Amino acid sequence: LGELGPYWRNLRDTKRAVLLLDAMNEIPTGQRAGKAEQIKDLIGDNRWAAVVVSCREHDFQQSLHLHLNKLSIRPLDAPQIRAFTSAYLGDDKGEACFWEIAGGQALQEMLAIWQEAGASEQQFWTADEIPRTNPDVYNKTTGAQDQLWQNLRQDKRHLIRMASNPFLLSMLVAIFEEQQSLPTSRSNLF
């Protein structure tokens, strides 16, 4: 706690301290039941101004259920990723960063084709198949473009999937800001 160390009890006792228990999912599985009881005792102390617990949802186990109000953070979608990159880097750099994450100029051009055919940007990012009627995108694109879009939608290792995690997106943006580009492979990125 640094300089606050000597004062934490007083801060807690006057309800001016928030207890943050971050990354609960990192408690070893075999220790979770015992730790959950200790944590319940700790958070049951009404001297805290508030208690915040974080845990990845897929790691959350019944043994860690603490009967707290729950807020789930959903993955970001492409428009949210785009808004974040623009807000963080400014419009021009943000757009450049977003399209590097999304798949480059070829994908950006494909979005324009979809929109010219009458599809929305939301459809482009979320459709399960290339629309053939209302709007007919399929007859406006080439086989290579269709394959590019299918890779975007189906490849679990695509950067856009990584960027849907707010923490990883902030890291991608920081790398882009420093290097003005992103590494071409995930291994180089990490």
Short mmCIF file of C-alpha atoms in Angstrom, two decimals:
data_model
loop_
_atom_site.label_atom_id
_atom_site.label_comp_id
_atom_site.label_asym_id
_atom_site.label_seq_id
_atom_site.Cartn_x
_atom_site.Cartn_y
_atom_site.Cartn_z
CA LEU A 1 0.00 0.00 0.00
CA GLY A 2 3.03 2.26 -0.01
CA GLU A 3 2.50 5.49 1.94
CA LEU A 4 -1.11 4.48 2.72
CA GLY A 5 0.05 1.36 4.58
CA PRO A 6 -0.03 2.81 8.08
CA TYR A 7 -3.47 4.34 7.52
CA TRP A 8 -5.44 1.52 5.89
CA ARG A 9 -7.17 0.39 9.10
CA ASN A 10 -8.31 3.93 9.86
CA LEU A 11 -9.50 4.36 6.27
CA ARG A 12 -11.42 1.09 6.46
CA ASP A 13 -12.89 1.87 9.88
CA THR A 14 -14.19 5.23 8.61
CA LYS A 15 -15.61 3.61 5.44
CA ARG A 16 -13.12 5.39 3.21
CA ALA A 17 -11.43 2.29 1.79
CA VAL A 18 -12.59 0.02 -1.02
CA LEU A 19 -11.47 -3.59 -0.92
CA LEU A 20 -10.40 -4.79 -4.38
CA LEU A 21 -9.93 -8.52 -4.86
CA ASP A 22 -8.65 -8.83 -8.42
CA ALA A 23 -8.30 -12.00 -10.51
CA MET A 24 -10.06 -14.39 -8.16
CA ASN A 25 -9.84 -17.00 -10.92
CA GLU A 26 -6.12 -17.29 -10.21
CA ILE A 27 -6.72 -19.01 -6.88
CA PRO A 28 -5.64 -22.64 -7.41
CA THR A 29 -8.67 -24.89 -7.89
CA GLY A 30 -7.83 -27.06 -4.89
CA GLN A 31 -7.76 -24.03 -2.58
CA ARG A 32 -10.93 -22.28 -3.78
CA ALA A 33 -13.41 -23.72 -1.27
CA GLY A 34 -11.23 -22.77 1.72
CA LYS A 35 -10.33 -19.38 0.30
CA ALA A 36 -13.98 -18.64 -0.50
CA GLU A 37 -14.83 -18.95 3.20
CA GLN A 38 -11.98 -16.61 4.14
CA ILE A 39 -13.06 -14.14 1.48
CA LYS A 40 -16.69 -14.26 2.64
CA ASP A 41 -15.51 -13.30 6.13
CA LEU A 42 -13.34 -10.49 4.74
CA ILE A 43 -16.03 -8.98 2.52
CA GLY A 44 -18.66 -9.38 5.22
CA ASP A 45 -16.88 -6.71 7.26
CA ASN A 46 -19.20 -3.72 6.91
CA ARG A 47 -16.42 -1.22 7.52
CA TRP A 48 -15.41 -1.30 3.83
CA ALA A 49 -16.89 1.50 1.72
CA ALA A 50 -17.34 -1.13 -1.00
CA VAL A 51 -15.95 -4.46 -2.14
CA VAL A 52 -15.03 -5.18 -5.75
CA VAL A 53 -14.16 -8.69 -6.88
CA SER A 54 -12.98 -9.57 -10.38
CA CYS A 55 -12.91 -12.98 -12.00
CA ARG A 56 -13.00 -14.29 -15.56
CA GLU A 57 -16.48 -15.67 -16.03
CA HIS A 58 -15.44 -18.97 -17.59
CA ASP A 59 -13.12 -19.64 -14.66
CA PHE A 60 -15.76 -18.80 -12.08
CA GLN A 61 -16.59 -21.90 -10.06
CA GLN A 62 -19.50 -22.51 -7.72
CA SER A 63 -16.94 -22.79 -4.92
CA LEU A 64 -16.10 -19.12 -5.45
CA HIS A 65 -19.69 -17.93 -5.55
CA LEU A 66 -19.80 -15.08 -3.05
CA HIS A 67 -23.41 -13.88 -3.43
CA LEU A 68 -22.34 -10.47 -4.70
CA ASN A 69 -24.00 -8.33 -7.33
CA LYS A 70 -22.57 -9.34 -10.68
CA LEU A 71 -21.49 -7.23 -13.62
CA SER A 72 -20.43 -9.13 -16.73
CA ILE A 73 -18.21 -7.45 -19.29
CA ARG A 74 -19.10 -8.67 -22.75
CA PRO A 75 -16.60 -8.81 -25.60
CA LEU A 76 -16.41 -5.65 -27.68
CA ASP A 77 -17.87 -5.79 -31.18
CA ALA A 78 -16.17 -4.29 -34.24
CA PRO A 79 -17.93 -0.88 -34.06
CA GLN A 80 -16.95 -0.59 -30.38
CA ILE A 81 -13.35 -1.52 -31.21
CA ARG A 82 -13.36 1.09 -33.97
CA ALA A 83 -14.78 3.73 -31.61
CA PHE A 84 -12.11 2.93 -29.01
CA THR A 85 -9.20 3.15 -31.45
CA SER A 86 -10.48 6.49 -32.79
CA ALA A 87 -11.10 7.90 -29.31
CA TYR A 88 -7.66 6.82 -28.12
CA LEU A 89 -5.55 7.65 -31.18
CA GLY A 90 -7.62 10.28 -32.98
CA ASP A 91 -9.65 9.77 -36.12
CA ASP A 92 -6.91 9.13 -38.71
CA LYS A 93 -4.55 7.00 -36.60
CA GLY A 94 -7.52 5.29 -34.96
CA GLU A 95 -8.93 4.26 -38.36
CA ALA A 96 -5.53 3.00 -39.47
CA CYS A 97 -5.15 0.99 -36.26
CA PHE A 98 -8.67 -0.41 -36.51
CA TRP A 99 -8.20 -1.63 -40.08
CA GLU A 100 -4.88 -3.27 -39.21
CA ILE A 101 -6.68 -5.13 -36.45
CA ALA A 102 -9.70 -5.91 -38.64
CA GLY A 103 -7.78 -7.23 -41.63
CA GLY A 104 -6.39 -4.46 -43.76
CA GLN A 105 -7.32 -2.49 -46.83
CA ALA A 106 -8.87 -5.45 -48.68
CA LEU A 107 -11.39 -5.91 -45.90
CA GLN A 108 -12.06 -2.18 -45.74
CA GLU A 109 -12.79 -2.24 -49.49
CA MET A 110 -15.07 -5.22 -48.99
CA LEU A 111 -17.07 -3.35 -46.36
CA ALA A 112 -17.58 -0.57 -48.93
CA ILE A 113 -18.90 -3.15 -51.45
CA TRP A 114 -21.32 -4.52 -48.85
CA GLN A 115 -22.56 -1.02 -48.07
CA GLU A 116 -22.92 -0.15 -51.77
CA ALA A 117 -25.07 -3.28 -52.10
CA GLY A 118 -27.30 -2.01 -49.30
CA ALA A 119 -25.93 -3.92 -46.31
CA SER A 120 -25.22 -2.17 -43.04
CA GLU A 121 -21.84 -2.16 -41.34
CA GLN A 122 -23.43 -4.16 -38.51
CA GLN A 123 -24.44 -6.88 -41.01
CA PHE A 124 -20.88 -6.99 -42.32
CA TRP A 125 -19.48 -7.75 -38.87
CA THR A 126 -22.22 -10.07 -37.61
CA ALA A 127 -23.80 -11.95 -40.53
CA ASP A 128 -23.43 -15.73 -40.56
CA GLU A 129 -23.52 -15.86 -44.36
CA ILE A 130 -23.00 -13.43 -47.21
CA PRO A 131 -26.44 -12.00 -47.99
CA ARG A 132 -27.97 -13.09 -51.30
CA THR A 133 -31.22 -11.12 -51.13
CA ASN A 134 -32.27 -7.84 -49.53
CA PRO A 135 -29.45 -6.91 -50.05
CA ASP A 136 -27.71 -9.08 -52.61
CA VAL A 137 -24.08 -8.78 -51.57
CA TYR A 138 -23.10 -12.20 -52.92
CA ASN A 139 -23.36 -11.14 -56.58
CA LYS A 140 -21.27 -8.00 -55.94
CA THR A 141 -18.23 -9.75 -54.49
CA THR A 142 -15.61 -12.11 -55.87
CA GLY A 143 -14.82 -15.57 -54.57
CA ALA A 144 -11.57 -14.25 -53.08
CA GLN A 145 -13.47 -11.48 -51.29
CA ASP A 146 -16.01 -13.97 -50.00
CA GLN A 147 -13.18 -16.12 -48.64
CA LEU A 148 -11.58 -13.10 -46.97
CA TRP A 149 -14.86 -12.27 -45.24
CA GLN A 150 -15.43 -15.89 -44.20
CA ASN A 151 -11.94 -15.98 -42.67
CA LEU A 152 -12.78 -12.83 -40.71
CA ARG A 153 -16.01 -14.35 -39.39
CA GLN A 154 -14.74 -17.87 -38.69
CA ASP A 155 -11.06 -17.65 -37.73
CA LYS A 156 -10.87 -17.85 -33.92
CA ARG A 157 -7.29 -16.54 -34.06
CA HIS A 158 -8.15 -13.37 -35.99
CA LEU A 159 -6.89 -10.15 -34.37
CA ILE A 160 -10.42 -8.75 -34.25
CA ARG A 161 -11.27 -11.57 -31.82
CA MET A 162 -8.28 -10.67 -29.65
CA ALA A 163 -9.29 -7.00 -29.77
CA SER A 164 -12.75 -7.87 -28.42
CA ASN A 165 -11.07 -8.17 -25.01
CA PRO A 166 -10.74 -4.59 -23.67
CA PHE A 167 -7.39 -5.31 -22.00
CA LEU A 168 -5.88 -6.85 -25.13
CA LEU A 169 -7.33 -4.06 -27.28
CA SER A 170 -5.61 -1.46 -25.12
CA MET A 171 -2.35 -3.37 -25.58
CA LEU A 172 -2.84 -3.56 -29.38
CA VAL A 173 -3.50 0.17 -29.51
CA ALA A 174 -0.42 0.93 -27.39
CA ILE A 175 1.76 -1.18 -29.70
CA PHE A 176 0.27 0.53 -32.75
CA GLU A 177 0.82 3.95 -31.20
CA GLU A 178 4.47 3.17 -30.51
CA GLN A 179 5.32 1.37 -33.76
CA GLN A 180 2.71 2.88 -36.15
CA SER A 181 1.83 -0.67 -37.19
CA LEU A 182 1.12 -4.08 -35.71
CA PRO A 183 3.26 -7.20 -36.10
CA THR A 184 1.94 -9.51 -38.82
CA SER A 185 1.92 -12.65 -36.66
CA ARG A 186 0.36 -13.28 -33.28
CA SER A 187 3.61 -14.71 -31.92
CA ASN A 188 5.50 -11.53 -32.84
CA LEU A 189 2.69 -9.50 -31.35
CA PHE A 190 3.01 -11.27 -28.01
#
